[in-house]
Amino acid sequence: MNKTCERPALDDIVISRAIIESYNKKLIDALEADVAIVGGGPAGMICGYYLSKAGKKTVLFERKLSIGGGMWGGGIMFNEIVIQDKAKEIFDELGVTTRLYQPNYHLADSIESVSTICSKAVKAGLKIFNLISAEDVFVENNRISGLVLNWTSVEMAGLHVDPITMRSKYVVDATGHPSEVVHIAEKKSGISLNTETGKIMGENSMWAEVGEKAILKNSREVAPGLYTCGMCANAVYGGNRMGPIFGGMLLSGKQVALELIQKIDKGD
Ligand code: 48H
């Protein structure tokens, strides 16, 4: 309190307390969830949108300050993206404006796309934690059963600070090309992956037609409790990259969400 003992209309301490109390509550609540998604790119956010819309408790951890992953930059920083007919249905549902370029090629503004996906996902109930990185997986009885988390700033500064753990029924790796969670699981969990080799196969060169088809086949449970989603799926199962067509990312996110909704409803 200041010396005159008058409480200001806007007290700096009240502002600080409001933020700390509210964030703490949100973080504690996120320690147990139905689904934990790593990565706030288009695939992870769409996955989170459909899960949350279906009433599943879903939390998403994003390393960076901003969500959106590789979508903001379209192709070579031209902030336009292309999606195909099947994925347009998702944008129509979310209310993202699309423009027909030629049959089966629809354009969308990448800024409108990211901001709308994010807004719809959050309003559906998805809890997004930015500035937090998944640095390990939590393994119980040969099953991936959650994540080990730390502040991105700790990771960046190389500080020796121990992380915290959260538990979820399922973990979704939506970290894009690096497929970080699956890499960690392969290296440290002792669980063999559900790939041809039992290991990460690595992504193949650009071929949109083939890569976009493969991504749906490759979006699946790669180890007990752990799903691949978005670009991570092709990076893990040896699929092609596809450049700045984003339909596969949206469709992969939706497909993984629908499969998880069924499994959770069945109590699997
Ligand atoms: C927390 C993490 C961690 C971690 C990474 O790269 P993304 O946009 O991924 P997708 O799969 O939604 O979309 C892929 C697309 O952007 C793309 O790259 C395409 C289509 N490429 C084709 C081509 O030919 O190049 O988003 C992944 C997000 C990012 O925001 C990362 O910061 C985040 O995951 N992330 N968050 N903990 N350990 N690792």
Short mmCIF file of C-alpha atoms and ligand atoms in Angstrom, two decimals:
data_model
loop_
_atom_site.label_atom_id
_atom_site.label_comp_id
_atom_site.label_asym_id
_atom_site.label_seq_id
_atom_site.Cartn_x
_atom_site.Cartn_y
_atom_site.Cartn_z
CA MET A 1 0.00 0.00 0.00
CA ASN A 2 1.33 3.52 -0.73
CA LYS A 3 2.01 5.96 2.10
CA THR A 4 -1.25 7.87 1.65
CA CYS A 5 -3.08 4.54 2.16
CA GLU A 6 -5.30 5.20 -0.84
CA ARG A 7 -5.99 2.13 -2.95
CA PRO A 8 -5.41 3.13 -6.59
CA ALA A 9 -8.11 2.29 -9.14
CA LEU A 10 -5.50 0.19 -10.90
CA ASP A 11 -3.19 -1.43 -8.37
CA ASP A 12 -0.08 -2.96 -9.94
CA ILE A 13 -0.02 -5.64 -7.25
CA VAL A 14 -3.59 -6.71 -7.97
CA ILE A 15 -2.69 -7.05 -11.67
CA SER A 16 0.29 -9.26 -10.78
CA ARG A 17 -1.70 -11.37 -8.32
CA ALA A 18 -4.51 -11.90 -10.85
CA ILE A 19 -2.08 -13.23 -13.45
CA ILE A 20 -0.16 -15.49 -11.06
CA GLU A 21 -3.29 -16.95 -9.42
CA SER A 22 -5.05 -17.57 -12.72
CA TYR A 23 -2.05 -19.11 -14.50
CA ASN A 24 -1.23 -21.36 -11.55
CA LYS A 25 -4.80 -22.67 -11.54
CA LYS A 26 -4.66 -23.29 -15.29
CA LEU A 27 -1.32 -25.09 -15.09
CA ILE A 28 -2.33 -27.27 -12.13
CA ASP A 29 -5.52 -28.21 -13.97
CA ALA A 30 -3.42 -29.23 -17.01
CA LEU A 31 -1.43 -31.80 -15.03
CA GLU A 32 -4.02 -34.48 -15.87
CA ALA A 33 -5.79 -34.55 -19.21
CA ASP A 34 -7.36 -36.86 -21.75
CA VAL A 35 -4.94 -35.78 -24.47
CA ALA A 36 -1.67 -33.82 -24.43
CA ILE A 37 -0.58 -32.37 -27.77
CA VAL A 38 2.97 -31.19 -28.38
CA GLY A 39 3.24 -28.48 -31.03
CA GLY A 40 0.90 -25.64 -31.93
CA GLY A 41 1.23 -25.80 -35.72
CA PRO A 42 -1.82 -26.38 -37.93
CA ALA A 43 -1.96 -30.16 -37.28
CA GLY A 44 -1.77 -29.90 -33.48
CA MET A 45 -4.26 -27.05 -33.29
CA ILE A 46 -6.82 -28.74 -35.52
CA CYS A 47 -6.42 -31.93 -33.49
CA GLY A 48 -6.97 -29.90 -30.32
CA TYR A 49 -9.99 -28.17 -31.81
CA TYR A 50 -11.88 -31.40 -32.60
CA LEU A 51 -10.95 -33.08 -29.31
CA SER A 52 -12.03 -30.07 -27.27
CA LYS A 53 -15.21 -29.66 -29.29
CA ALA A 54 -16.06 -33.26 -28.39
CA GLY A 55 -15.60 -32.42 -24.70
CA LYS A 56 -12.26 -34.18 -24.24
CA LYS A 57 -9.90 -32.45 -21.85
CA THR A 58 -7.05 -31.44 -24.12
CA VAL A 59 -3.92 -29.43 -23.44
CA LEU A 60 -1.38 -28.23 -26.00
CA PHE A 61 2.21 -27.26 -25.26
CA GLU A 62 4.03 -24.98 -27.71
CA ARG A 63 7.71 -24.17 -27.41
CA LYS A 64 7.53 -20.75 -29.03
CA LEU A 65 5.91 -17.48 -28.00
CA SER A 66 3.51 -17.70 -30.92
CA ILE A 67 1.40 -20.61 -32.08
CA GLY A 68 0.97 -21.41 -35.77
CA GLY A 69 4.18 -23.32 -36.53
CA GLY A 70 5.08 -23.18 -40.21
CA MET A 71 1.75 -21.89 -41.42
CA TRP A 72 2.34 -18.15 -41.03
CA GLY A 73 4.99 -18.11 -43.76
CA GLY A 74 2.94 -19.87 -46.48
CA GLY A 75 5.48 -20.77 -49.18
CA ILE A 76 8.83 -18.90 -49.22
CA MET A 77 7.33 -16.26 -46.88
CA PHE A 78 4.47 -15.47 -49.31
CA ASN A 79 1.66 -15.62 -46.76
CA GLU A 80 -0.78 -17.62 -48.86
CA ILE A 81 -1.48 -21.33 -48.46
CA VAL A 82 -3.10 -23.91 -50.72
CA ILE A 83 -5.50 -26.61 -49.58
CA GLN A 84 -7.42 -29.25 -51.51
CA ASP A 85 -11.22 -29.94 -51.67
CA LYS A 86 -11.32 -32.39 -48.77
CA ALA A 87 -9.54 -30.01 -46.40
CA LYS A 88 -11.68 -27.06 -47.48
CA GLU A 89 -14.55 -28.66 -45.56
CA ILE A 90 -12.56 -28.03 -42.36
CA PHE A 91 -11.93 -24.38 -43.25
CA ASP A 92 -15.61 -23.96 -44.16
CA GLU A 93 -16.58 -25.31 -40.73
CA LEU A 94 -14.15 -22.95 -38.98
CA GLY A 95 -15.08 -19.95 -41.13
CA VAL A 96 -11.71 -19.43 -42.82
CA THR A 97 -12.18 -17.66 -46.17
CA THR A 98 -11.00 -19.67 -49.17
CA ARG A 99 -10.71 -18.70 -52.85
CA LEU A 100 -10.89 -21.24 -55.68
CA TYR A 101 -7.72 -21.06 -57.80
CA GLN A 102 -8.59 -24.00 -60.06
CA PRO A 103 -10.47 -27.25 -59.35
CA ASN A 104 -9.14 -28.89 -56.15
CA TYR A 105 -6.78 -25.94 -55.37
CA HIS A 106 -8.10 -23.44 -52.84
CA LEU A 107 -6.13 -20.46 -51.57
CA ALA A 108 -6.33 -19.03 -48.05
CA ASP A 109 -4.56 -16.17 -46.31
CA SER A 110 -2.14 -17.80 -43.88
CA ILE A 111 -2.64 -15.09 -41.24
CA GLU A 112 -6.42 -15.52 -41.29
CA SER A 113 -5.93 -19.31 -41.24
CA VAL A 114 -3.69 -19.42 -38.15
CA SER A 115 -5.63 -16.83 -36.18
CA THR A 116 -9.01 -18.40 -36.93
CA ILE A 117 -7.88 -21.96 -36.12
CA CYS A 118 -6.42 -20.70 -32.84
CA SER A 119 -9.49 -18.71 -31.89
CA LYS A 120 -11.89 -21.58 -32.67
CA ALA A 121 -9.71 -24.09 -30.81
CA VAL A 122 -9.44 -21.97 -27.68
CA LYS A 123 -13.15 -21.18 -27.70
CA ALA A 124 -13.87 -24.92 -28.05
CA GLY A 125 -11.96 -25.41 -24.78
CA LEU A 126 -8.40 -26.23 -25.85
CA LYS A 127 -5.91 -25.07 -23.21
CA ILE A 128 -2.79 -23.79 -24.94
CA PHE A 129 0.45 -23.28 -23.04
CA ASN A 130 3.00 -21.37 -25.09
CA LEU A 131 6.65 -21.00 -24.05
CA ILE A 132 6.67 -24.56 -22.66
CA SER A 133 8.68 -27.37 -24.27
CA ALA A 134 8.21 -31.10 -23.97
CA GLU A 135 11.68 -32.34 -23.06
CA ASP A 136 10.85 -35.98 -22.32
CA VAL A 137 8.01 -38.48 -22.21
CA PHE A 138 6.48 -39.93 -19.06
CA VAL A 139 6.44 -43.75 -19.34
CA GLU A 140 4.46 -46.05 -17.08
CA ASN A 141 4.26 -49.84 -17.69
CA ASN A 142 5.63 -49.64 -21.26
CA ARG A 143 3.10 -47.00 -22.28
CA ILE A 144 3.61 -43.32 -23.00
CA SER A 145 1.40 -41.80 -20.35
CA GLY A 146 2.29 -38.13 -20.39
CA LEU A 147 4.94 -35.49 -20.85
CA VAL A 148 7.89 -34.00 -19.05
CA LEU A 149 7.81 -30.23 -19.40
CA ASN A 150 10.04 -27.27 -18.88
CA TRP A 151 10.04 -23.57 -19.70
CA THR A 152 11.50 -22.89 -23.14
CA SER A 153 13.59 -20.15 -21.52
CA VAL A 154 15.29 -22.77 -19.32
CA GLU A 155 16.03 -24.85 -22.41
CA MET A 156 17.36 -21.80 -24.31
CA ALA A 157 19.58 -20.65 -21.47
CA GLY A 158 20.91 -24.17 -20.92
CA LEU A 159 20.10 -23.91 -17.23
CA HIS A 160 20.20 -26.99 -15.03
CA VAL A 161 16.60 -26.81 -13.81
CA ASP A 162 14.51 -29.94 -13.37
CA PRO A 163 11.21 -30.25 -15.26
CA ILE A 164 7.69 -31.18 -14.15
CA THR A 165 5.44 -34.05 -15.31
CA MET A 166 1.86 -34.24 -16.57
CA ARG A 167 -0.24 -37.36 -17.20
CA SER A 168 -2.60 -37.95 -20.14
CA LYS A 169 -4.43 -40.91 -21.67
CA TYR A 170 -2.79 -40.11 -25.01
CA VAL A 171 0.08 -37.96 -26.26
CA VAL A 172 0.08 -36.50 -29.78
CA ASP A 173 3.38 -35.57 -31.43
CA ALA A 174 2.55 -32.60 -33.66
CA THR A 175 6.07 -31.12 -33.62
CA GLY A 176 6.42 -31.14 -37.43
CA HIS A 177 9.59 -32.17 -39.29
CA PRO A 178 11.74 -32.84 -36.16
CA SER A 179 9.15 -35.27 -34.69
CA GLU A 180 10.69 -34.53 -31.32
CA VAL A 181 8.47 -36.58 -29.05
CA VAL A 182 8.80 -39.74 -31.14
CA HIS A 183 12.59 -39.22 -31.25
CA ILE A 184 12.67 -39.01 -27.46
CA ALA A 185 10.42 -42.09 -27.14
CA GLU A 186 12.62 -44.05 -29.56
CA LYS A 187 15.79 -43.09 -27.75
CA LYS A 188 14.71 -43.32 -24.14
CA SER A 189 11.47 -45.25 -23.58
CA GLY A 190 12.74 -48.68 -24.59
CA ILE A 191 9.50 -49.18 -26.55
CA SER A 192 9.77 -50.38 -30.17
CA LEU A 193 7.98 -48.11 -32.65
CA ASN A 194 5.14 -49.32 -34.85
CA THR A 195 7.10 -48.65 -38.07
CA GLU A 196 8.49 -51.14 -40.61
CA THR A 197 11.87 -51.00 -38.91
CA GLY A 198 10.76 -50.38 -35.34
CA LYS A 199 12.72 -47.11 -35.64
CA ILE A 200 12.15 -43.64 -37.08
CA MET A 201 12.41 -43.92 -40.88
CA GLY A 202 12.99 -40.24 -41.77
CA GLU A 203 11.16 -38.09 -44.29
CA ASN A 204 11.52 -38.32 -48.07
CA SER A 205 11.93 -35.54 -50.65
CA MET A 206 9.18 -33.30 -51.98
CA TRP A 207 6.21 -34.91 -53.77
CA ALA A 208 2.92 -33.31 -52.78
CA GLU A 209 0.60 -35.84 -54.44
CA VAL A 210 2.18 -38.81 -52.67
CA GLY A 211 3.07 -37.04 -49.43
CA GLU A 212 -0.46 -35.76 -48.88
CA LYS A 213 -1.93 -39.27 -49.28
CA ALA A 214 0.72 -40.86 -47.08
CA ILE A 215 0.19 -38.45 -44.23
CA LEU A 216 -3.24 -39.87 -43.44
CA LYS A 217 -1.92 -43.45 -43.49
CA ASN A 218 0.99 -42.37 -41.28
CA SER A 219 -1.08 -40.45 -38.70
CA ARG A 220 -1.47 -43.25 -36.18
CA GLU A 221 -0.43 -44.77 -32.87
CA VAL A 222 3.33 -45.17 -33.24
CA ALA A 223 3.92 -46.52 -29.72
CA PRO A 224 1.40 -47.37 -26.99
CA GLY A 225 -0.21 -44.07 -26.00
CA LEU A 226 1.69 -41.97 -28.58
CA TYR A 227 0.28 -40.69 -31.90
CA THR A 228 1.97 -39.07 -34.89
CA CYS A 229 0.14 -36.09 -36.39
CA GLY A 230 0.86 -33.65 -39.23
CA MET A 231 4.32 -33.46 -40.79
CA CYS A 232 5.67 -35.59 -37.95
CA ALA A 233 3.74 -38.58 -39.34
CA ASN A 234 5.63 -38.57 -42.64
CA ALA A 235 8.92 -37.79 -40.91
CA VAL A 236 8.49 -40.88 -38.72
CA TYR A 237 7.11 -43.32 -41.30
CA GLY A 238 9.29 -42.34 -44.28
CA GLY A 239 6.69 -40.32 -46.22
CA ASN A 240 7.38 -37.52 -48.68
CA ARG A 241 7.32 -33.84 -47.77
CA MET A 242 4.73 -31.80 -49.62
CA GLY A 243 5.71 -28.12 -49.46
CA PRO A 244 3.18 -25.36 -48.84
CA ILE A 245 -0.02 -27.36 -49.28
CA PHE A 246 -1.55 -27.57 -45.83
CA GLY A 247 -4.61 -29.77 -46.40
CA GLY A 248 -2.82 -32.87 -45.15
CA MET A 249 -1.97 -31.12 -41.87
CA LEU A 250 -5.61 -30.21 -41.25
CA LEU A 251 -6.92 -33.64 -42.27
CA SER A 252 -4.29 -35.42 -40.17
CA GLY A 253 -5.20 -33.36 -37.10
CA LYS A 254 -8.89 -34.16 -37.56
CA GLN A 255 -8.27 -37.86 -38.22
CA VAL A 256 -6.17 -38.29 -35.07
CA ALA A 257 -8.75 -36.40 -33.01
CA LEU A 258 -11.65 -38.54 -34.25
CA GLU A 259 -9.73 -41.76 -33.53
CA LEU A 260 -8.85 -40.59 -30.03
CA ILE A 261 -12.42 -39.49 -29.29
CA GLN A 262 -13.61 -43.02 -30.12
CA LYS A 263 -10.89 -44.65 -28.03
CA ILE A 264 -11.50 -42.41 -25.03
CA ASP A 265 -15.27 -42.98 -25.26
CA LYS A 266 -14.68 -46.74 -25.32
CA GLY A 267 -12.38 -46.41 -22.30
CA ASP A 268 -9.36 -47.75 -24.27
C1 48H B 1 6.83 -27.90 -27.62
C2 48H B 1 7.41 -27.98 -29.86
C3 48H B 1 8.42 -28.92 -29.59
C4 48H B 1 8.58 -29.35 -28.23
C5 48H B 1 8.45 -28.50 -31.71
O1 48H B 1 6.07 -27.39 -37.87
P1 48H B 1 4.63 -27.24 -37.55
O2 48H B 1 3.87 -26.23 -38.31
O3 48H B 1 3.96 -28.70 -37.68
P2 48H B 1 2.65 -29.22 -38.46
O4 48H B 1 2.82 -30.67 -38.61
O5 48H B 1 1.44 -28.72 -37.79
O6 48H B 1 2.72 -28.51 -39.88
C6 48H B 1 3.80 -28.74 -40.72
C7 48H B 1 3.95 -27.58 -41.67
O7 48H B 1 4.12 -26.37 -40.97
C8 48H B 1 5.15 -27.84 -42.54
O8 48H B 1 6.25 -27.65 -42.03
C9 48H B 1 4.99 -28.40 -43.85
C10 48H B 1 3.65 -28.64 -44.44
N1 48H B 1 6.08 -28.70 -44.49
C11 48H B 1 6.16 -29.33 -45.77
C12 48H B 1 7.56 -29.19 -46.33
O9 48H B 1 7.77 -29.75 -47.44
O10 48H B 1 8.44 -28.53 -45.73
O11 48H B 1 4.47 -26.91 -36.01
C13 48H B 1 5.16 -27.64 -35.05
C14 48H B 1 5.19 -26.83 -33.75
C15 48H B 1 6.10 -25.60 -33.84
O12 48H B 1 5.36 -24.47 -33.49
C16 48H B 1 7.22 -25.88 -32.84
O13 48H B 1 7.67 -24.73 -32.17
C17 48H B 1 6.55 -26.85 -31.90
O14 48H B 1 5.74 -27.65 -32.75
N2 48H B 1 7.45 -27.74 -31.18
N3 48H B 1 6.62 -27.47 -28.89
N4 48H B 1 7.77 -28.81 -27.28
N5 48H B 1 9.52 -30.24 -27.88
N6 48H B 1 9.04 -29.23 -30.75
#
